[in-house]
């Protein structure tokens, strides 16, 4: 008889525990969570989100009937803990999960093709300006020289 009572107590303790699940939706900043508990009707559930020792969010779920789920958004990477406390029964459960913000989808930058490989663009343009000035001087002569008076 004593063994049967211990077994029944053990089964009751296992069935009364709150099951908490939380994970990041791949490729987004959103976290999905779900909480379930057997044999609860019109309960009061409190959800607490923590990062380390810092409490980030507290949510109350009124009329908890054994199952709830939802979403929340995070921004900072790290290890988070979502805890659930059913206040009418005193049952507790928690889940830990890692969060990494998604990488922005930036298009790859096209490499800049230099005009002459191995020569910086500014040197090319400087050489071109000098060449244009020299051609001008060869064609029209030096406008700064004074003409000789006779």
Tab-separated table of N, CA, C and O in Angstrom, residues 5-99:
chain	number	residue	atom	x	y	z
A	5	UNK	N	1.027	4.355	-2.826
A	5	UNK	CA	0.874	5.779	-2.524
A	5	UNK	C	2.067	6.593	-3.019
A	5	UNK	O	1.899	7.689	-3.561
A	6	UNK	N	3.285	6.066	-2.848
A	6	UNK	CA	4.470	6.767	-3.339
A	6	UNK	C	4.440	6.867	-4.865
A	6	UNK	O	4.776	7.909	-5.442
A	7	UNK	N	4.026	5.790	-5.527
A	7	UNK	CA	3.934	5.816	-6.980
A	7	UNK	C	2.896	6.836	-7.447
A	7	UNK	O	3.151	7.618	-8.368
A	8	UNK	N	1.729	6.879	-6.811
A	8	UNK	CA	0.690	7.830	-7.183
A	8	UNK	C	1.138	9.272	-6.944
A	8	UNK	O	0.844	10.168	-7.734
A	9	UNK	N	1.857	9.505	-5.834
A	9	UNK	CA	2.370	10.836	-5.561
A	9	UNK	C	3.390	11.266	-6.622
A	9	UNK	O	3.394	12.404	-7.091
A	10	UNK	N	4.231	10.324	-7.023
A	10	UNK	CA	5.231	10.604	-8.044
A	10	UNK	C	4.561	10.945	-9.380
A	10	UNK	O	4.941	11.897	-10.055
A	11	UNK	N	3.544	10.175	-9.757
A	11	UNK	CA	2.802	10.431	-10.994
A	11	UNK	C	2.106	11.786	-10.918
A	11	UNK	O	2.093	12.552	-11.880
A	12	UNK	N	1.522	12.128	-9.772
A	12	UNK	CA	0.854	13.417	-9.609
A	12	UNK	C	1.845	14.566	-9.760
A	12	UNK	O	1.554	15.565	-10.417
A	13	UNK	N	3.036	14.423	-9.175
A	13	UNK	CA	4.043	15.485	-9.283
A	13	UNK	C	4.512	15.665	-10.726
A	13	UNK	O	4.751	16.784	-11.178
A	14	UNK	N	4.641	14.569	-11.453
A	14	UNK	CA	5.047	14.681	-12.854
A	14	UNK	C	3.958	15.334	-13.701
A	14	UNK	O	4.241	16.097	-14.610
A	15	UNK	N	2.708	15.034	-13.417
A	15	UNK	CA	1.631	15.582	-14.238
A	15	UNK	C	1.335	17.035	-13.898
A	15	UNK	O	0.763	17.749	-14.700
A	16	UNK	N	1.706	17.506	-12.717
A	16	UNK	CA	1.397	18.876	-12.306
A	16	UNK	C	2.425	19.881	-12.812
A	16	UNK	O	2.198	21.074	-12.758
A	17	UNK	N	3.542	19.423	-13.318
A	17	UNK	CA	4.593	20.321	-13.751
A	17	UNK	C	4.174	21.107	-14.997
A	17	UNK	O	3.461	20.617	-15.848
A	18	UNK	N	4.653	22.331	-15.076
A	18	UNK	CA	4.384	23.172	-16.240
A	18	UNK	C	5.446	22.879	-17.299
A	18	UNK	O	6.635	22.851	-17.002
A	19	UNK	N	5.006	22.698	-18.516
A	19	UNK	CA	5.915	22.488	-19.636
A	19	UNK	C	6.072	23.808	-20.377
A	19	UNK	O	5.086	24.391	-20.834
A	20	UNK	N	7.312	24.286	-20.490
A	20	UNK	CA	7.602	25.568	-21.124
A	20	UNK	C	8.522	25.316	-22.315
A	20	UNK	O	9.516	24.603	-22.200
A	21	UNK	N	8.182	25.908	-23.449
A	21	UNK	CA	8.981	25.795	-24.664
A	21	UNK	C	9.153	27.197	-25.245
A	21	UNK	O	8.181	27.937	-25.364
A	22	UNK	N	10.389	27.542	-25.617
A	22	UNK	CA	10.656	28.832	-26.254
A	22	UNK	C	11.820	28.669	-27.219
A	22	UNK	O	12.820	28.030	-26.883
A	23	UNK	N	11.671	29.246	-28.413
A	23	UNK	CA	12.770	29.209	-29.387
A	23	UNK	C	12.606	30.350	-30.386
A	23	UNK	O	11.505	30.834	-30.634
A	24	UNK	N	13.726	30.728	-30.972
A	24	UNK	CA	13.747	31.805	-31.967
A	24	UNK	C	13.250	31.255	-33.298
A	24	UNK	O	13.603	30.154	-33.716
A	25	UNK	N	12.432	32.043	-33.968
A	25	UNK	CA	12.012	31.698	-35.318
A	25	UNK	C	13.177	32.025	-36.230
A	25	UNK	O	13.682	33.151	-36.234
A	26	UNK	N	13.607	31.051	-36.998
A	26	UNK	CA	14.811	31.195	-37.809
A	26	UNK	C	14.701	32.370	-38.781
A	26	UNK	O	13.703	32.536	-39.466
A	27	UNK	N	15.743	33.182	-38.795
A	27	UNK	CA	15.807	34.308	-39.717
A	27	UNK	C	15.027	35.533	-39.276
A	27	UNK	O	14.792	36.425	-40.074
A	28	UNK	N	14.587	35.584	-38.010
A	28	UNK	CA	13.843	36.751	-37.543
A	28	UNK	C	14.244	37.079	-36.110
A	28	UNK	O	14.978	36.343	-35.473
A	29	UNK	N	13.719	38.192	-35.605
A	29	UNK	CA	13.969	38.609	-34.226
A	29	UNK	C	12.847	38.155	-33.304
A	29	UNK	O	12.777	38.584	-32.162
A	30	UNK	N	11.971	37.307	-33.780
A	30	UNK	CA	10.799	36.869	-33.027
A	30	UNK	C	11.072	35.541	-32.330
A	30	UNK	O	11.701	34.647	-32.897
A	31	UNK	N	10.567	35.442	-31.102
A	31	UNK	CA	10.666	34.207	-30.330
A	31	UNK	C	9.259	33.668	-30.127
A	31	UNK	O	8.358	34.410	-29.757
A	32	UNK	N	9.092	32.379	-30.362
A	32	UNK	CA	7.802	31.703	-30.163
A	32	UNK	C	7.877	30.945	-28.835
A	32	UNK	O	8.868	30.308	-28.532
A	33	UNK	N	6.801	31.034	-28.047
A	33	UNK	CA	6.761	30.279	-26.799
A	33	UNK	C	5.425	29.565	-26.677
A	33	UNK	O	4.424	29.966	-27.275
A	34	UNK	N	5.435	28.486	-25.911
A	34	UNK	CA	4.192	27.790	-25.576
A	34	UNK	C	4.340	27.194	-24.184
A	34	UNK	O	5.408	26.720	-23.803
A	35	UNK	N	3.260	27.261	-23.424
A	35	UNK	CA	3.224	26.765	-22.055
A	35	UNK	C	2.027	25.839	-21.936
A	35	UNK	O	0.942	26.171	-22.418
A	36	UNK	N	2.242	24.702	-21.300
A	36	UNK	CA	1.119	23.789	-21.076
A	36	UNK	C	1.228	23.176	-19.685
A	36	UNK	O	2.320	22.980	-19.160
A	37	UNK	N	0.074	22.900	-19.115
A	37	UNK	CA	-0.012	22.281	-17.798
A	37	UNK	C	-1.315	21.492	-17.742
A	37	UNK	O	-2.352	21.947	-18.227
A	38	UNK	N	-1.264	20.342	-17.137
A	38	UNK	CA	-2.467	19.507	-17.015
A	38	UNK	C	-3.315	19.949	-15.832
A	38	UNK	O	-2.819	20.498	-14.865
A	39	UNK	N	-4.583	19.669	-15.961
A	39	UNK	CA	-5.545	19.834	-14.865
A	39	UNK	C	-5.578	21.239	-14.279
A	39	UNK	O	-5.540	21.418	-13.062
A	40	UNK	N	-5.639	22.249	-15.128
A	40	UNK	CA	-5.767	23.628	-14.669
A	40	UNK	C	-6.999	24.224	-15.337
A	40	UNK	O	-7.231	24.049	-16.524
A	41	UNK	N	-7.770	24.930	-14.538
A	41	UNK	CA	-8.945	25.595	-15.083
A	41	UNK	C	-9.066	26.960	-14.428
A	41	UNK	O	-9.001	27.086	-13.202
A	42	UNK	N	-9.208	27.987	-15.237
A	42	UNK	CA	-9.318	29.367	-14.767
A	42	UNK	C	-8.172	29.758	-13.833
A	42	UNK	O	-8.385	30.373	-12.795
A	43	UNK	N	-6.980	29.416	-14.238
A	43	UNK	CA	-5.805	29.727	-13.427
A	43	UNK	C	-5.254	31.101	-13.755
A	43	UNK	O	-5.755	31.827	-14.621
A	44	UNK	N	-4.200	31.446	-13.046
A	44	UNK	CA	-3.510	32.720	-13.260
A	44	UNK	C	-2.043	32.397	-13.479
A	44	UNK	O	-1.337	31.968	-12.581
A	45	UNK	N	-1.569	32.608	-14.713
A	45	UNK	CA	-0.201	32.285	-15.097
A	45	UNK	C	0.600	33.566	-15.229
A	45	UNK	O	0.128	34.544	-15.788
A	46	UNK	N	1.806	33.535	-14.708
A	46	UNK	CA	2.700	34.683	-14.839
A	46	UNK	C	3.948	34.233	-15.592
A	46	UNK	O	4.614	33.283	-15.189
A	47	UNK	N	4.269	34.933	-16.691
A	47	UNK	CA	5.451	34.643	-17.501
A	47	UNK	C	6.496	35.715	-17.240
A	47	UNK	O	6.184	36.903	-17.255
A	48	UNK	N	7.743	35.288	-17.023
A	48	UNK	CA	8.838	36.214	-16.761
A	48	UNK	C	9.984	35.879	-17.707
A	48	UNK	O	10.442	34.737	-17.751
A	49	UNK	N	10.440	36.883	-18.465
A	49	UNK	CA	11.575	36.714	-19.368
A	49	UNK	C	12.781	37.391	-18.736
A	49	UNK	O	12.716	38.557	-18.351
A	50	UNK	N	13.889	36.648	-18.635
A	50	UNK	CA	15.110	37.183	-18.036
A	50	UNK	C	16.292	36.929	-18.947
A	50	UNK	O	16.339	35.933	-19.669
A	51	UNK	N	17.237	37.868	-18.882
A	51	UNK	CA	18.544	37.686	-19.507
A	51	UNK	C	19.556	37.848	-18.387
A	51	UNK	O	19.734	38.948	-17.863
A	52	UNK	N	20.172	36.743	-17.996
A	52	UNK	CA	21.046	36.760	-16.826
A	52	UNK	C	20.202	37.024	-15.594
A	52	UNK	O	19.240	36.315	-15.315
A	53	UNK	N	20.529	38.078	-14.870
A	53	UNK	CA	19.735	38.440	-13.689
A	53	UNK	C	18.784	39.601	-13.974
A	53	UNK	O	18.062	40.026	-13.077
A	54	UNK	N	18.771	40.083	-15.201
A	54	UNK	CA	17.922	41.219	-15.567
A	54	UNK	C	16.563	40.731	-16.051
A	54	UNK	O	16.472	39.929	-16.971
A	55	UNK	N	15.521	41.224	-15.421
A	55	UNK	CA	14.151	40.882	-15.812
A	55	UNK	C	13.719	41.815	-16.934
A	55	UNK	O	13.732	43.024	-16.790
A	56	UNK	N	13.335	41.234	-18.084
A	56	UNK	CA	13.008	42.036	-19.257
A	56	UNK	C	11.514	42.189	-19.494
A	56	UNK	O	11.078	43.194	-20.046
A	57	UNK	N	10.724	41.184	-19.113
A	57	UNK	CA	9.303	41.213	-19.434
A	57	UNK	C	8.546	40.393	-18.406
A	57	UNK	O	9.003	39.342	-17.971
A	58	UNK	N	7.384	40.866	-18.018
A	58	UNK	CA	6.453	40.107	-17.172
A	58	UNK	C	5.088	40.180	-17.842
A	58	UNK	O	4.616	41.256	-18.196
A	59	UNK	N	4.465	39.024	-18.039
A	59	UNK	CA	3.150	38.952	-18.673
A	59	UNK	C	2.236	38.099	-17.815
A	59	UNK	O	2.613	37.011	-17.389
A	60	UNK	N	1.048	38.606	-17.553
A	60	UNK	CA	0.032	37.847	-16.811
A	60	UNK	C	-0.970	37.264	-17.792
A	60	UNK	O	-1.441	37.950	-18.699
A	61	UNK	N	-1.302	35.986	-17.594
A	61	UNK	CA	-2.315	35.321	-18.410
A	61	UNK	C	-3.455	34.949	-17.467
A	61	UNK	O	-3.311	34.075	-16.616
A	62	UNK	N	-4.563	35.654	-17.600
A	62	UNK	CA	-5.744	35.374	-16.776
A	62	UNK	C	-6.540	34.242	-17.421
A	62	UNK	O	-6.472	34.031	-18.626
A	63	UNK	N	-7.306	33.514	-16.631
A	63	UNK	CA	-8.136	32.401	-17.102
A	63	UNK	C	-7.311	31.375	-17.867
A	63	UNK	O	-7.707	30.898	-18.927
A	64	UNK	N	-6.166	31.016	-17.314
A	64	UNK	CA	-5.280	30.023	-17.915
A	64	UNK	C	-5.930	28.650	-17.795
A	64	UNK	O	-6.218	28.174	-16.710
A	65	UNK	N	-6.176	28.018	-18.939
A	65	UNK	CA	-6.846	26.714	-18.952
A	65	UNK	C	-5.919	25.588	-19.378
A	65	UNK	O	-6.363	24.606	-19.953
A	66	UNK	N	-4.650	25.732	-19.138
A	66	UNK	CA	-3.712	24.648	-19.381
A	66	UNK	C	-2.813	24.832	-20.587
A	66	UNK	O	-1.778	24.193	-20.671
A	67	UNK	N	-3.172	25.682	-21.540
A	67	UNK	CA	-2.341	25.881	-22.734
A	67	UNK	C	-2.381	27.347	-23.139
A	67	UNK	O	-3.445	27.941	-23.201
A	68	UNK	N	-1.223	27.893	-23.403
A	68	UNK	CA	-1.122	29.238	-23.967
A	68	UNK	C	0.136	29.302	-24.820
A	68	UNK	O	1.091	28.554	-24.601
A	69	UNK	N	0.116	30.175	-25.792
A	69	UNK	CA	1.296	30.366	-26.642
A	69	UNK	C	1.301	31.801	-27.150
A	69	UNK	O	0.301	32.503	-27.057
A	70	UNK	N	2.418	32.196	-27.676
A	70	UNK	CA	2.518	33.558	-28.195
A	70	UNK	C	3.895	33.842	-28.749
A	70	UNK	O	4.724	32.940	-28.915
A	71	UNK	N	4.134	35.118	-29.015
A	71	UNK	CA	5.374	35.575	-29.618
A	71	UNK	C	5.842	36.836	-28.908
A	71	UNK	O	5.038	37.588	-28.389
A	72	UNK	N	7.143	37.050	-28.897
A	72	UNK	CA	7.713	38.328	-28.481
A	72	UNK	C	8.980	38.567	-29.292
A	72	UNK	O	9.522	37.648	-29.902
A	73	UNK	N	9.429	39.819	-29.325
A	73	UNK	CA	10.561	40.212	-30.149
A	73	UNK	C	11.725	40.624	-29.260
A	73	UNK	O	11.541	41.302	-28.258
A	74	UNK	N	12.921	40.208	-29.661
A	74	UNK	CA	14.138	40.567	-28.954
A	74	UNK	C	15.093	41.252	-29.919
A	74	UNK	O	14.947	41.148	-31.135
A	75	UNK	N	16.087	41.962	-29.358
A	75	UNK	CA	17.058	42.653	-30.206
A	75	UNK	C	18.498	42.258	-29.884
A	75	UNK	O	19.339	42.205	-30.769
A	76	UNK	N	18.800	41.994	-28.623
A	76	UNK	CA	20.181	41.738	-28.220
A	76	UNK	C	20.465	40.245	-28.177
A	76	UNK	O	19.647	39.460	-27.703
A	77	UNK	N	21.653	39.826	-28.656
A	77	UNK	CA	21.994	38.403	-28.596
A	77	UNK	C	22.286	37.979	-27.163
A	77	UNK	O	22.639	38.796	-26.320
A	78	UNK	N	22.117	36.703	-26.883
A	78	UNK	CA	22.448	36.180	-25.568
A	78	UNK	C	21.608	34.972	-25.206
A	78	UNK	O	20.824	34.458	-25.992
A	79	UNK	N	21.779	34.539	-23.962
A	79	UNK	CA	21.038	33.406	-23.431
A	79	UNK	C	19.905	33.960	-22.562
A	79	UNK	O	20.149	34.740	-21.653
A	80	UNK	N	18.686	33.545	-22.864
A	80	UNK	CA	17.498	34.031	-22.177
A	80	UNK	C	16.808	32.882	-21.454
A	80	UNK	O	16.980	31.713	-21.811
A	81	UNK	N	16.004	33.232	-20.456
A	81	UNK	CA	15.240	32.249	-19.703
A	81	UNK	C	13.801	32.745	-19.606
A	81	UNK	O	13.541	33.866	-19.178
A	82	UNK	N	12.868	31.880	-20.006
A	82	UNK	CA	11.446	32.170	-19.882
A	82	UNK	C	10.902	31.277	-18.779
A	82	UNK	O	10.963	30.052	-18.870
A	83	UNK	N	10.391	31.896	-17.722
A	83	UNK	CA	9.860	31.160	-16.580
A	83	UNK	C	8.350	31.351	-16.513
A	83	UNK	O	7.841	32.423	-16.825
A	84	UNK	N	7.643	30.282	-16.111
A	84	UNK	CA	6.191	30.333	-15.978
A	84	UNK	C	5.821	29.879	-14.580
A	84	UNK	O	6.262	28.829	-14.118
A	85	UNK	N	4.990	30.676	-13.897
A	85	UNK	CA	4.516	30.355	-12.555
A	85	UNK	C	3.003	30.386	-12.570
A	85	UNK	O	2.396	31.413	-12.893
A	86	UNK	N	2.401	29.254	-12.240
A	86	UNK	CA	0.941	29.170	-12.148
A	86	UNK	C	0.599	29.500	-10.700
A	86	UNK	O	0.899	28.730	-9.802
A	87	UNK	N	0.047	30.672	-10.474
A	87	UNK	CA	-0.117	31.191	-9.118
A	87	UNK	C	-1.194	30.478	-8.311
A	87	UNK	O	-1.114	30.440	-7.090
A	88	UNK	N	-2.197	29.913	-8.968
A	88	UNK	CA	-3.249	29.238	-8.198
A	88	UNK	C	-2.789	27.883	-7.668
A	88	UNK	O	-3.212	27.468	-6.601
A	89	UNK	N	-1.895	27.197	-8.402
A	89	UNK	CA	-1.392	25.899	-7.936
A	89	UNK	C	0.024	25.987	-7.409
A	89	UNK	O	0.482	25.071	-6.721
A	90	UNK	N	0.746	27.039	-7.760
A	90	UNK	CA	2.128	27.188	-7.317
A	90	UNK	C	3.118	26.422	-8.179
A	90	UNK	O	4.296	26.343	-7.846
A	91	UNK	N	2.677	25.850	-9.292
A	91	UNK	CA	3.572	25.092	-10.164
A	91	UNK	C	4.467	26.040	-10.952
A	91	UNK	O	4.084	27.157	-11.299
A	92	UNK	N	5.681	25.542	-11.267
A	92	UNK	CA	6.698	26.369	-11.900
A	92	UNK	C	7.374	25.572	-13.015
A	92	UNK	O	7.591	24.368	-12.897
A	93	UNK	N	7.713	26.260	-14.094
A	93	UNK	CA	8.484	25.662	-15.180
A	93	UNK	C	9.265	26.747	-15.891
A	93	UNK	O	8.923	27.923	-15.830
A	94	UNK	N	10.347	26.350	-16.549
A	94	UNK	CA	11.155	27.336	-17.262
A	94	UNK	C	11.849	26.685	-18.450
A	94	UNK	O	11.988	25.466	-18.508
A	95	UNK	N	12.249	27.536	-19.370
A	95	UNK	CA	12.995	27.102	-20.554
A	95	UNK	C	14.086	28.118	-20.836
A	95	UNK	O	13.881	29.313	-20.688
A	96	UNK	N	15.255	27.623	-21.230
A	96	UNK	CA	16.356	28.489	-21.625
A	96	UNK	C	16.542	28.382	-23.129
A	96	UNK	O	16.382	27.310	-23.707
A	97	UNK	N	16.881	29.497	-23.740
A	97	UNK	CA	17.131	29.488	-25.179
A	97	UNK	C	18.156	30.551	-25.519
A	97	UNK	O	18.316	31.532	-24.802
A	98	UNK	N	18.855	30.325	-26.612
A	98	UNK	CA	19.836	31.287	-27.124
A	98	UNK	C	19.188	32.109	-28.224
A	98	UNK	O	18.414	31.589	-29.028
A	99	UNK	N	19.535	33.392	-28.247
A	99	UNK	CA	18.998	34.289	-29.259
A	99	UNK	C	20.151	34.972	-29.968
A	99	UNK	O	21.069	35.485	-29.347
